[in-house]
Amino acid sequence: MEQLIESKLIKADKAFSVWRKVPFEERQKLIAKAAEILKNNSEKFGTIITKEMNKPVSESIAEVEKCALMMNYYADAENILKPEKIESEFSYSEVHYVPKGVILGVMPWNFPFWQVLRFAVPAILAGNTVVLKHASICFGSGNAIEDVLLEAGFPEGIFQNLEVGHQAVKEILEHDVVKGVSLTGSGKAGGEVASIAGLNIKKSLLELGGSDAFIIFDDADLDSAAKAGVKSRLQNCGQTCTAAKRFIIDEKIEDEFLPKFIEEYKKYEIGDPLNKETKLSGMARPDLADELEAQFNRALENGAEIIIPLERISENQFKPGLIRVKEGNPILKEELFGPLGMIMIAKNEEEALQMANDIPFGLSNSVWTKTIERQLFFIENLESGTVNINRMTSSDPRFPFGGSKASGYGTELSLLALKEFVTARTIVGHY
């Protein structure tokens, strides 16, 4: 291991020995200060995001502001990590929540501030320290986050950005001072990191891919559903785990809904990512565009029909595409990470449910219907970490976020996230 990385890990461990004893409320004050810095400099940090991964700058600024919102949620949060008294016959009868230590974050490029802080803030508030391995195109974002936390008054070593490649993750995770890992990324990366963590008996949290269903029935507000569905599919150029990717339409409204959806879809045109009016820009890297184009062609080879062609106009830019897909197409088992949507037609609720669930993923689905019984049917039976009713998927600091099946395990956001990287220690006995 490089001497610089070794020294940063040791620094994180030494910082932990002090930080774990800092009162919860004092940690919250620093988080609130960092939130203020982010909010006051959202354009500056938004520009860093856009220059690194091509997101429209308006979306980048919104990402930074959402981070500030999330951090203020934790800055005001109830301390659920206080010792809990348990009724028993013993004098000592308590549960203490003890931070684990240095936690490694392996984070992606698609939301370079949000993904990092969504993991790091509750981990740090719980008393841990964090080392970050960010995506290689987002080292600037990682360094900016570290600078913000230092400016807010966090001691050195609480959060450190490690400018290393993916090949260094194994050695870092195997290091004695590292006690756990949180990864947001692909299923392949998640499986590899979870295997390393498991072999070394270390806690892992995985937020992986999705192929979320967006299900529309005949009693839905079709105009609202069309606008929300297209936004969910095409924001961040479709490079979002929780984006709507499969639009399952009640056959009774196909002729009415699909033209509205197509009309809305065509409003998203490629523009300059640094222009605040731009809603769609290029993908983060040319190789990612190559992969999406290959998936599009495979889908067509397996019977998909073109509704709107996926048209490549530069090495990393597309005019968004839309295809009609039937059950059995292998593309349904993959995640489309880019501006390409899939349309499926369902005869009834049972068929729509089968289509929604018949994939490896289970991240977040959306159902559009005004019928309470139908809403409850899908709430009970959809296999996903989140079920949205008459709204598109968007994470909220107040609510738990996580997936099922191949979309990962563990909880981010909400108060529950505070307990992901702590040990529940039982104290029991007599004076």
XYZ file of C-alpha atoms in Angstrom:
431
model
C 0.000 0.000 0.000
C 1.221 3.480 -0.839
C 2.671 5.294 2.161
C 0.300 8.242 1.645
C -2.800 6.021 1.790
C -1.442 4.129 4.791
C -0.838 7.393 6.628
C -4.375 8.622 5.851
C -5.901 5.424 7.187
C -3.868 5.710 10.381
C -4.914 9.357 10.639
C -8.585 8.350 10.285
C -8.189 5.760 13.034
C -6.523 8.233 15.413
C -9.230 10.792 14.674
C -11.858 8.161 15.469
C -10.430 7.578 18.937
C -11.240 11.213 19.760
C -14.324 11.759 17.595
C -16.240 8.824 19.074
C -16.258 10.658 22.418
C -17.519 13.982 21.032
C -21.149 14.510 22.109
C -23.814 13.842 19.500
C -25.072 17.428 19.730
C -21.582 18.846 19.087
C -21.259 16.722 15.958
C -24.643 18.052 14.831
C -23.453 21.652 15.123
C -20.598 20.954 12.722
C -22.957 19.237 10.276
C -25.228 22.300 10.357
C -22.242 24.544 9.625
C -21.194 22.381 6.678
C -24.766 22.501 5.345
C -24.665 26.284 5.472
C -21.403 26.378 3.503
C -22.862 24.095 0.833
C -26.059 26.098 0.509
C -24.217 29.413 0.280
C -21.890 28.084 -2.423
C -24.257 25.846 -4.376
C -23.393 27.410 -7.751
C -19.658 27.018 -7.161
C -19.983 23.359 -6.210
C -22.622 22.731 -8.861
C -20.191 23.930 -11.505
C -17.577 21.448 -10.236
C -20.098 18.614 -10.624
C -21.101 19.660 -14.141
C -17.528 20.053 -15.358
C -16.667 16.587 -14.056
C -19.625 14.524 -15.294
C -21.689 16.717 -17.690
C -24.892 17.026 -15.655
C -26.978 20.146 -16.481
C -25.785 22.770 -14.038
C -29.299 23.462 -12.769
C -29.475 19.810 -11.671
C -25.984 20.037 -10.143
C -26.954 23.088 -8.089
C -30.133 21.299 -6.984
C -27.995 18.316 -5.933
C -25.822 20.494 -3.700
C -28.885 22.173 -2.198
C -30.435 18.769 -1.523
C -27.253 17.774 0.318
C -27.651 20.836 2.535
C -31.285 19.908 3.179
C -30.289 16.373 4.153
C -27.509 17.596 6.436
C -29.878 19.975 8.203
C -32.219 17.035 8.763
C -29.439 15.205 10.599
C -28.316 18.370 12.361
C -31.778 18.555 13.932
C -32.335 14.815 14.331
C -33.276 13.032 17.518
C -30.386 11.173 19.112
C -31.568 7.596 18.731
C -28.087 6.371 19.717
C -28.482 7.221 23.406
C -28.245 4.206 25.721
C -31.556 2.361 25.911
C -32.839 1.067 29.237
C -34.352 -2.427 29.083
C -36.784 -3.572 31.763
C -35.332 -6.642 33.513
C -34.324 -8.077 36.866
C -30.731 -6.843 36.414
C -29.103 -3.706 37.825
C -27.344 -3.084 34.519
C -29.846 -3.537 31.720
C -28.987 -1.384 28.728
C -28.142 -1.312 25.044
C -25.335 1.028 23.997
C -24.753 1.967 20.346
C -21.017 2.008 19.699
C -19.501 3.391 16.461
C -17.443 0.871 14.515
C -14.495 3.051 13.445
C -13.122 3.913 10.017
C -15.684 3.318 7.257
C -14.767 3.181 3.572
C -17.134 4.764 1.057
C -16.912 3.614 -2.568
C -19.015 6.092 -4.490
C -20.093 6.705 -8.119
C -19.992 9.634 -10.494
C -23.696 10.159 -11.202
C -24.439 12.183 -8.036
C -20.911 13.038 -6.897
C -21.903 15.121 -3.852
C -25.216 13.514 -2.876
C -24.103 9.878 -2.897
C -21.039 10.669 -0.795
C -22.774 12.823 1.792
C -25.860 10.619 1.975
C -23.591 7.864 3.280
C -21.000 9.914 5.129
C -23.163 12.265 7.202
C -25.053 9.647 9.266
C -21.899 7.544 9.570
C -19.951 10.521 10.943
C -22.821 11.654 13.159
C -22.864 8.158 14.666
C -19.221 8.645 15.695
C -17.332 6.987 12.845
C -14.713 8.467 10.544
C -14.823 8.126 6.763
C -12.373 7.567 3.939
C -13.711 8.023 0.420
C -12.771 6.268 -2.794
C -14.660 8.341 -5.348
C -15.094 7.673 -9.055
C -11.939 8.645 -10.919
C -13.652 11.468 -12.834
C -14.935 13.001 -9.572
C -11.818 13.537 -7.478
C -12.538 17.268 -7.586
C -15.907 16.699 -5.953
C -14.346 14.479 -3.301
C -11.725 17.081 -2.474
C -14.350 19.838 -2.378
C -16.428 17.872 0.144
C -13.370 17.327 2.332
C -12.606 21.072 2.169
C -16.189 21.966 3.153
C -16.080 19.736 6.223
C -12.717 21.141 7.299
C -13.982 24.693 6.799
C -17.014 23.828 8.933
C -14.703 22.889 11.776
C -14.547 19.103 11.580
C -11.200 17.852 12.940
C -8.693 16.573 10.401
C -9.071 12.881 9.705
C -12.852 12.717 10.143
C -13.392 12.707 6.375
C -10.625 12.120 3.843
C -10.788 11.783 0.069
C -8.402 9.153 -1.287
C -7.397 9.731 -4.885
C -6.972 6.075 -5.810
C -8.227 3.755 -8.547
C -10.626 0.869 -8.085
C -7.743 -1.581 -7.832
C -6.849 -0.078 -4.434
C -10.235 -0.857 -2.838
C -9.346 -4.426 -1.869
C -6.196 -3.447 -0.015
C -7.898 -0.543 1.746
C -10.868 -2.655 2.820
C -8.562 -5.392 4.100
C -6.621 -2.902 6.251
C -7.054 -3.545 9.974
C -8.314 -0.036 10.797
C -11.168 -0.155 8.254
C -14.263 -1.633 9.898
C -16.896 -1.438 7.191
C -17.774 -0.291 3.685
C -20.645 1.424 1.930
C -20.796 1.120 -1.847
C -23.098 2.704 -4.385
C -22.551 1.316 -7.846
C -23.079 -1.607 -10.176
C -24.057 -5.102 -9.130
C -20.679 -6.411 -10.276
C -18.780 -3.884 -8.156
C -21.106 -4.496 -5.221
C -20.602 -8.243 -5.349
C -16.826 -7.893 -5.454
C -16.675 -5.443 -2.553
C -19.179 -7.399 -0.462
C -17.073 -10.542 -1.001
C -13.953 -8.807 0.277
C -15.850 -7.435 3.262
C -17.365 -10.836 4.008
C -14.030 -12.643 3.868
C -12.684 -10.106 6.355
C -15.833 -10.167 8.556
C -16.621 -6.504 7.973
C -19.995 -4.815 7.617
C -21.084 -3.803 4.112
C -23.939 -1.671 2.826
C -24.797 -1.832 -0.867
C -26.933 0.516 -2.977
C -26.858 -1.001 -6.434
C -28.706 -0.760 -9.716
C -32.368 -0.570 -10.544
C -34.800 -0.950 -13.416
C -37.737 0.739 -11.807
C -41.286 0.303 -13.065
C -43.568 3.291 -13.634
C -47.080 1.843 -13.808
C -49.985 3.903 -15.175
C -53.663 2.953 -14.952
C -56.811 4.318 -16.569
C -57.878 6.353 -13.525
C -54.555 8.209 -13.179
C -53.912 11.882 -13.899
C -52.365 11.137 -17.276
C -50.896 14.599 -17.881
C -49.096 14.578 -14.528
C -47.957 10.987 -15.039
C -46.513 11.787 -18.477
C -44.529 14.772 -17.206
C -43.280 12.994 -14.090
C -42.435 9.832 -16.011
C -40.330 11.623 -18.618
C -38.550 13.692 -15.970
C -37.822 10.550 -13.978
C -36.397 8.807 -17.043
C -34.335 11.675 -18.490
C -33.058 13.760 -15.590
C -29.299 13.373 -15.185
C -29.366 12.046 -18.774
C -31.036 8.885 -17.491
C -28.005 8.022 -15.337
C -29.900 7.442 -12.102
C -30.373 4.170 -10.212
C -33.930 5.124 -9.248
C -34.935 6.501 -12.638
C -38.139 5.141 -14.139
C -36.904 2.769 -16.816
C -39.889 0.535 -17.630
C -43.218 2.235 -18.301
C -45.999 -0.304 -17.821
C -49.206 1.082 -19.322
C -52.740 -0.184 -18.805
C -53.866 -1.316 -22.275
C -57.107 0.665 -21.868
C -55.181 3.966 -22.007
C -52.372 3.112 -24.418
C -53.866 5.225 -27.214
C -54.489 8.160 -24.887
C -51.396 8.105 -22.687
C -48.619 7.196 -25.118
C -49.021 10.309 -27.354
C -48.873 12.541 -24.246
C -45.764 10.703 -23.089
C -44.052 10.938 -26.487
C -44.856 14.641 -26.773
C -43.290 15.274 -23.362
C -40.301 13.047 -24.197
C -39.464 15.073 -27.290
C -39.221 18.292 -25.267
C -35.880 17.118 -23.857
C -33.214 18.339 -26.255
C -29.447 18.330 -25.862
C -27.952 21.617 -24.685
C -24.910 23.192 -23.054
C -24.628 21.693 -19.544
C -23.404 25.011 -18.133
C -26.554 26.788 -19.330
C -29.141 26.886 -16.524
C -31.976 26.414 -19.033
C -30.599 23.075 -20.263
C -32.581 19.991 -19.195
C -30.544 17.344 -21.042
C -26.822 17.087 -21.703
C -24.318 14.368 -22.477
C -23.504 11.183 -20.612
C -20.605 11.171 -18.184
C -18.143 9.265 -20.410
C -17.981 8.004 -24.010
C -17.596 4.370 -22.920
C -20.907 4.606 -21.045
C -22.546 5.862 -24.238
C -21.021 2.905 -26.121
C -22.556 0.518 -23.595
C -26.011 2.070 -23.875
C -25.896 1.943 -27.661
C -24.950 -1.734 -27.524
C -27.870 -2.449 -25.164
C -30.252 -0.641 -27.517
C -29.085 -2.773 -30.440
C -29.372 -5.995 -28.403
C -32.918 -5.097 -27.437
C -33.831 -4.620 -31.092
C -32.192 -7.925 -32.025
C -34.455 -9.590 -29.471
C -37.679 -8.141 -30.800
C -37.976 -4.650 -29.307
C -39.711 -2.080 -31.522
C -38.551 1.516 -31.941
C -40.993 4.217 -30.858
C -38.381 6.994 -30.859
C -34.898 6.039 -32.118
C -31.915 6.419 -29.818
C -29.818 8.713 -31.993
C -26.158 9.297 -31.127
C -25.019 12.783 -32.040
C -21.551 12.866 -30.454
C -19.193 10.638 -28.492
C -21.290 11.019 -25.331
C -24.608 12.580 -26.469
C -27.903 11.061 -27.606
C -31.294 12.216 -28.676
C -33.361 10.198 -26.154
C -34.843 6.922 -27.370
C -37.953 4.938 -26.516
C -38.651 1.303 -27.346
C -41.579 -1.080 -26.948
C -40.478 -4.269 -25.200
C -42.289 -7.530 -24.552
C -41.738 -9.943 -21.701
C -38.810 -12.274 -22.327
C -36.529 -9.692 -23.911
C -33.106 -10.083 -22.223
C -32.822 -6.289 -21.939
C -35.343 -6.444 -19.099
C -32.748 -8.196 -16.952
C -30.272 -5.333 -17.425
C -30.100 -1.774 -16.172
C -30.314 0.937 -18.839
C -28.145 3.771 -17.558
C -28.797 6.518 -20.063
C -31.566 8.272 -22.045
C -33.441 5.186 -23.236
C -36.868 4.156 -21.948
C -38.943 0.995 -22.344
C -42.710 0.770 -22.905
C -44.706 -2.322 -21.906
C -48.463 -2.864 -22.154
C -50.396 -4.714 -19.426
C -53.895 -6.215 -19.640
C -54.699 -5.823 -15.937
C -53.287 -5.285 -12.435
C -51.989 -8.843 -12.105
C -50.075 -8.704 -15.378
C -48.664 -5.256 -14.515
C -47.464 -6.605 -11.172
C -45.858 -9.629 -12.803
C -44.049 -7.397 -15.296
C -42.865 -5.066 -12.546
C -41.521 -7.855 -10.337
C -40.077 -10.148 -13.016
C -36.589 -8.630 -12.980
C -33.477 -9.099 -10.791
C -33.755 -5.601 -9.286
C -35.960 -4.171 -6.554
C -35.112 -0.539 -5.898
C -38.088 1.817 -6.258
C -41.337 1.582 -8.205
C -44.046 4.120 -8.980
C -47.777 3.429 -9.381
C -50.265 5.923 -10.796
C -53.888 5.252 -9.853
C -56.568 6.969 -7.787
C -58.171 3.702 -6.664
C -57.288 2.929 -3.035
C -57.739 -0.837 -3.430
C -55.389 -0.856 -6.396
C -52.850 1.265 -4.515
C -52.926 -1.174 -1.588
C -52.550 -4.148 -3.952
C -49.283 -2.773 -5.307
C -48.062 -1.551 -1.907
C -48.433 -5.101 -0.618
C -47.007 -6.929 -3.621
C -44.313 -4.872 -5.353
C -40.821 -6.226 -4.653
C -38.899 -3.016 -4.067
C -37.399 -0.959 -1.268
C -39.706 1.979 -2.055
C -43.216 2.171 -3.499
C -44.312 5.591 -4.755
C -48.003 6.347 -5.233
C -48.835 9.046 -7.796
C -45.318 10.494 -7.652
C -41.960 9.841 -9.272
C -39.135 8.386 -7.235
C -37.049 10.896 -5.339
C -35.247 10.200 -2.092
C -36.156 12.184 1.020
C -33.916 12.477 4.100
C -36.879 11.642 6.348
C -37.547 8.225 4.808
C -35.392 5.075 4.635
C -33.775 4.412 1.274
C -32.525 1.034 0.117
C -33.250 -1.831 -2.215
C -34.164 -5.490 -2.277
C -33.033 -8.386 -4.470
C -30.064 -7.410 -6.686
C -30.525 -3.729 -5.821
C -28.574 -4.195 -2.602
C -29.102 -4.191 1.154
C -28.896 -1.836 4.080
C -30.515 1.509 4.785
C -29.488 5.022 3.874
C -31.289 8.190 4.977
C -33.773 8.563 7.869
C -32.870 7.930 11.487
C -32.370 4.246 10.673
C -29.157 5.119 8.790
C -27.575 6.171 12.090
C -27.539 2.521 13.161
C -25.915 1.063 10.028
C -22.333 1.422 11.249
C -22.687 0.944 14.986
C -22.552 -2.117 17.216
C -25.474 -2.710 19.565
C -23.626 -3.523 22.784
C -25.576 -5.205 25.592
C -24.769 -4.147 29.179
C -26.297 -6.570 31.676
C -25.559 -7.618 35.258
C -25.650 -6.525 38.909
C -23.944 -3.747 40.849
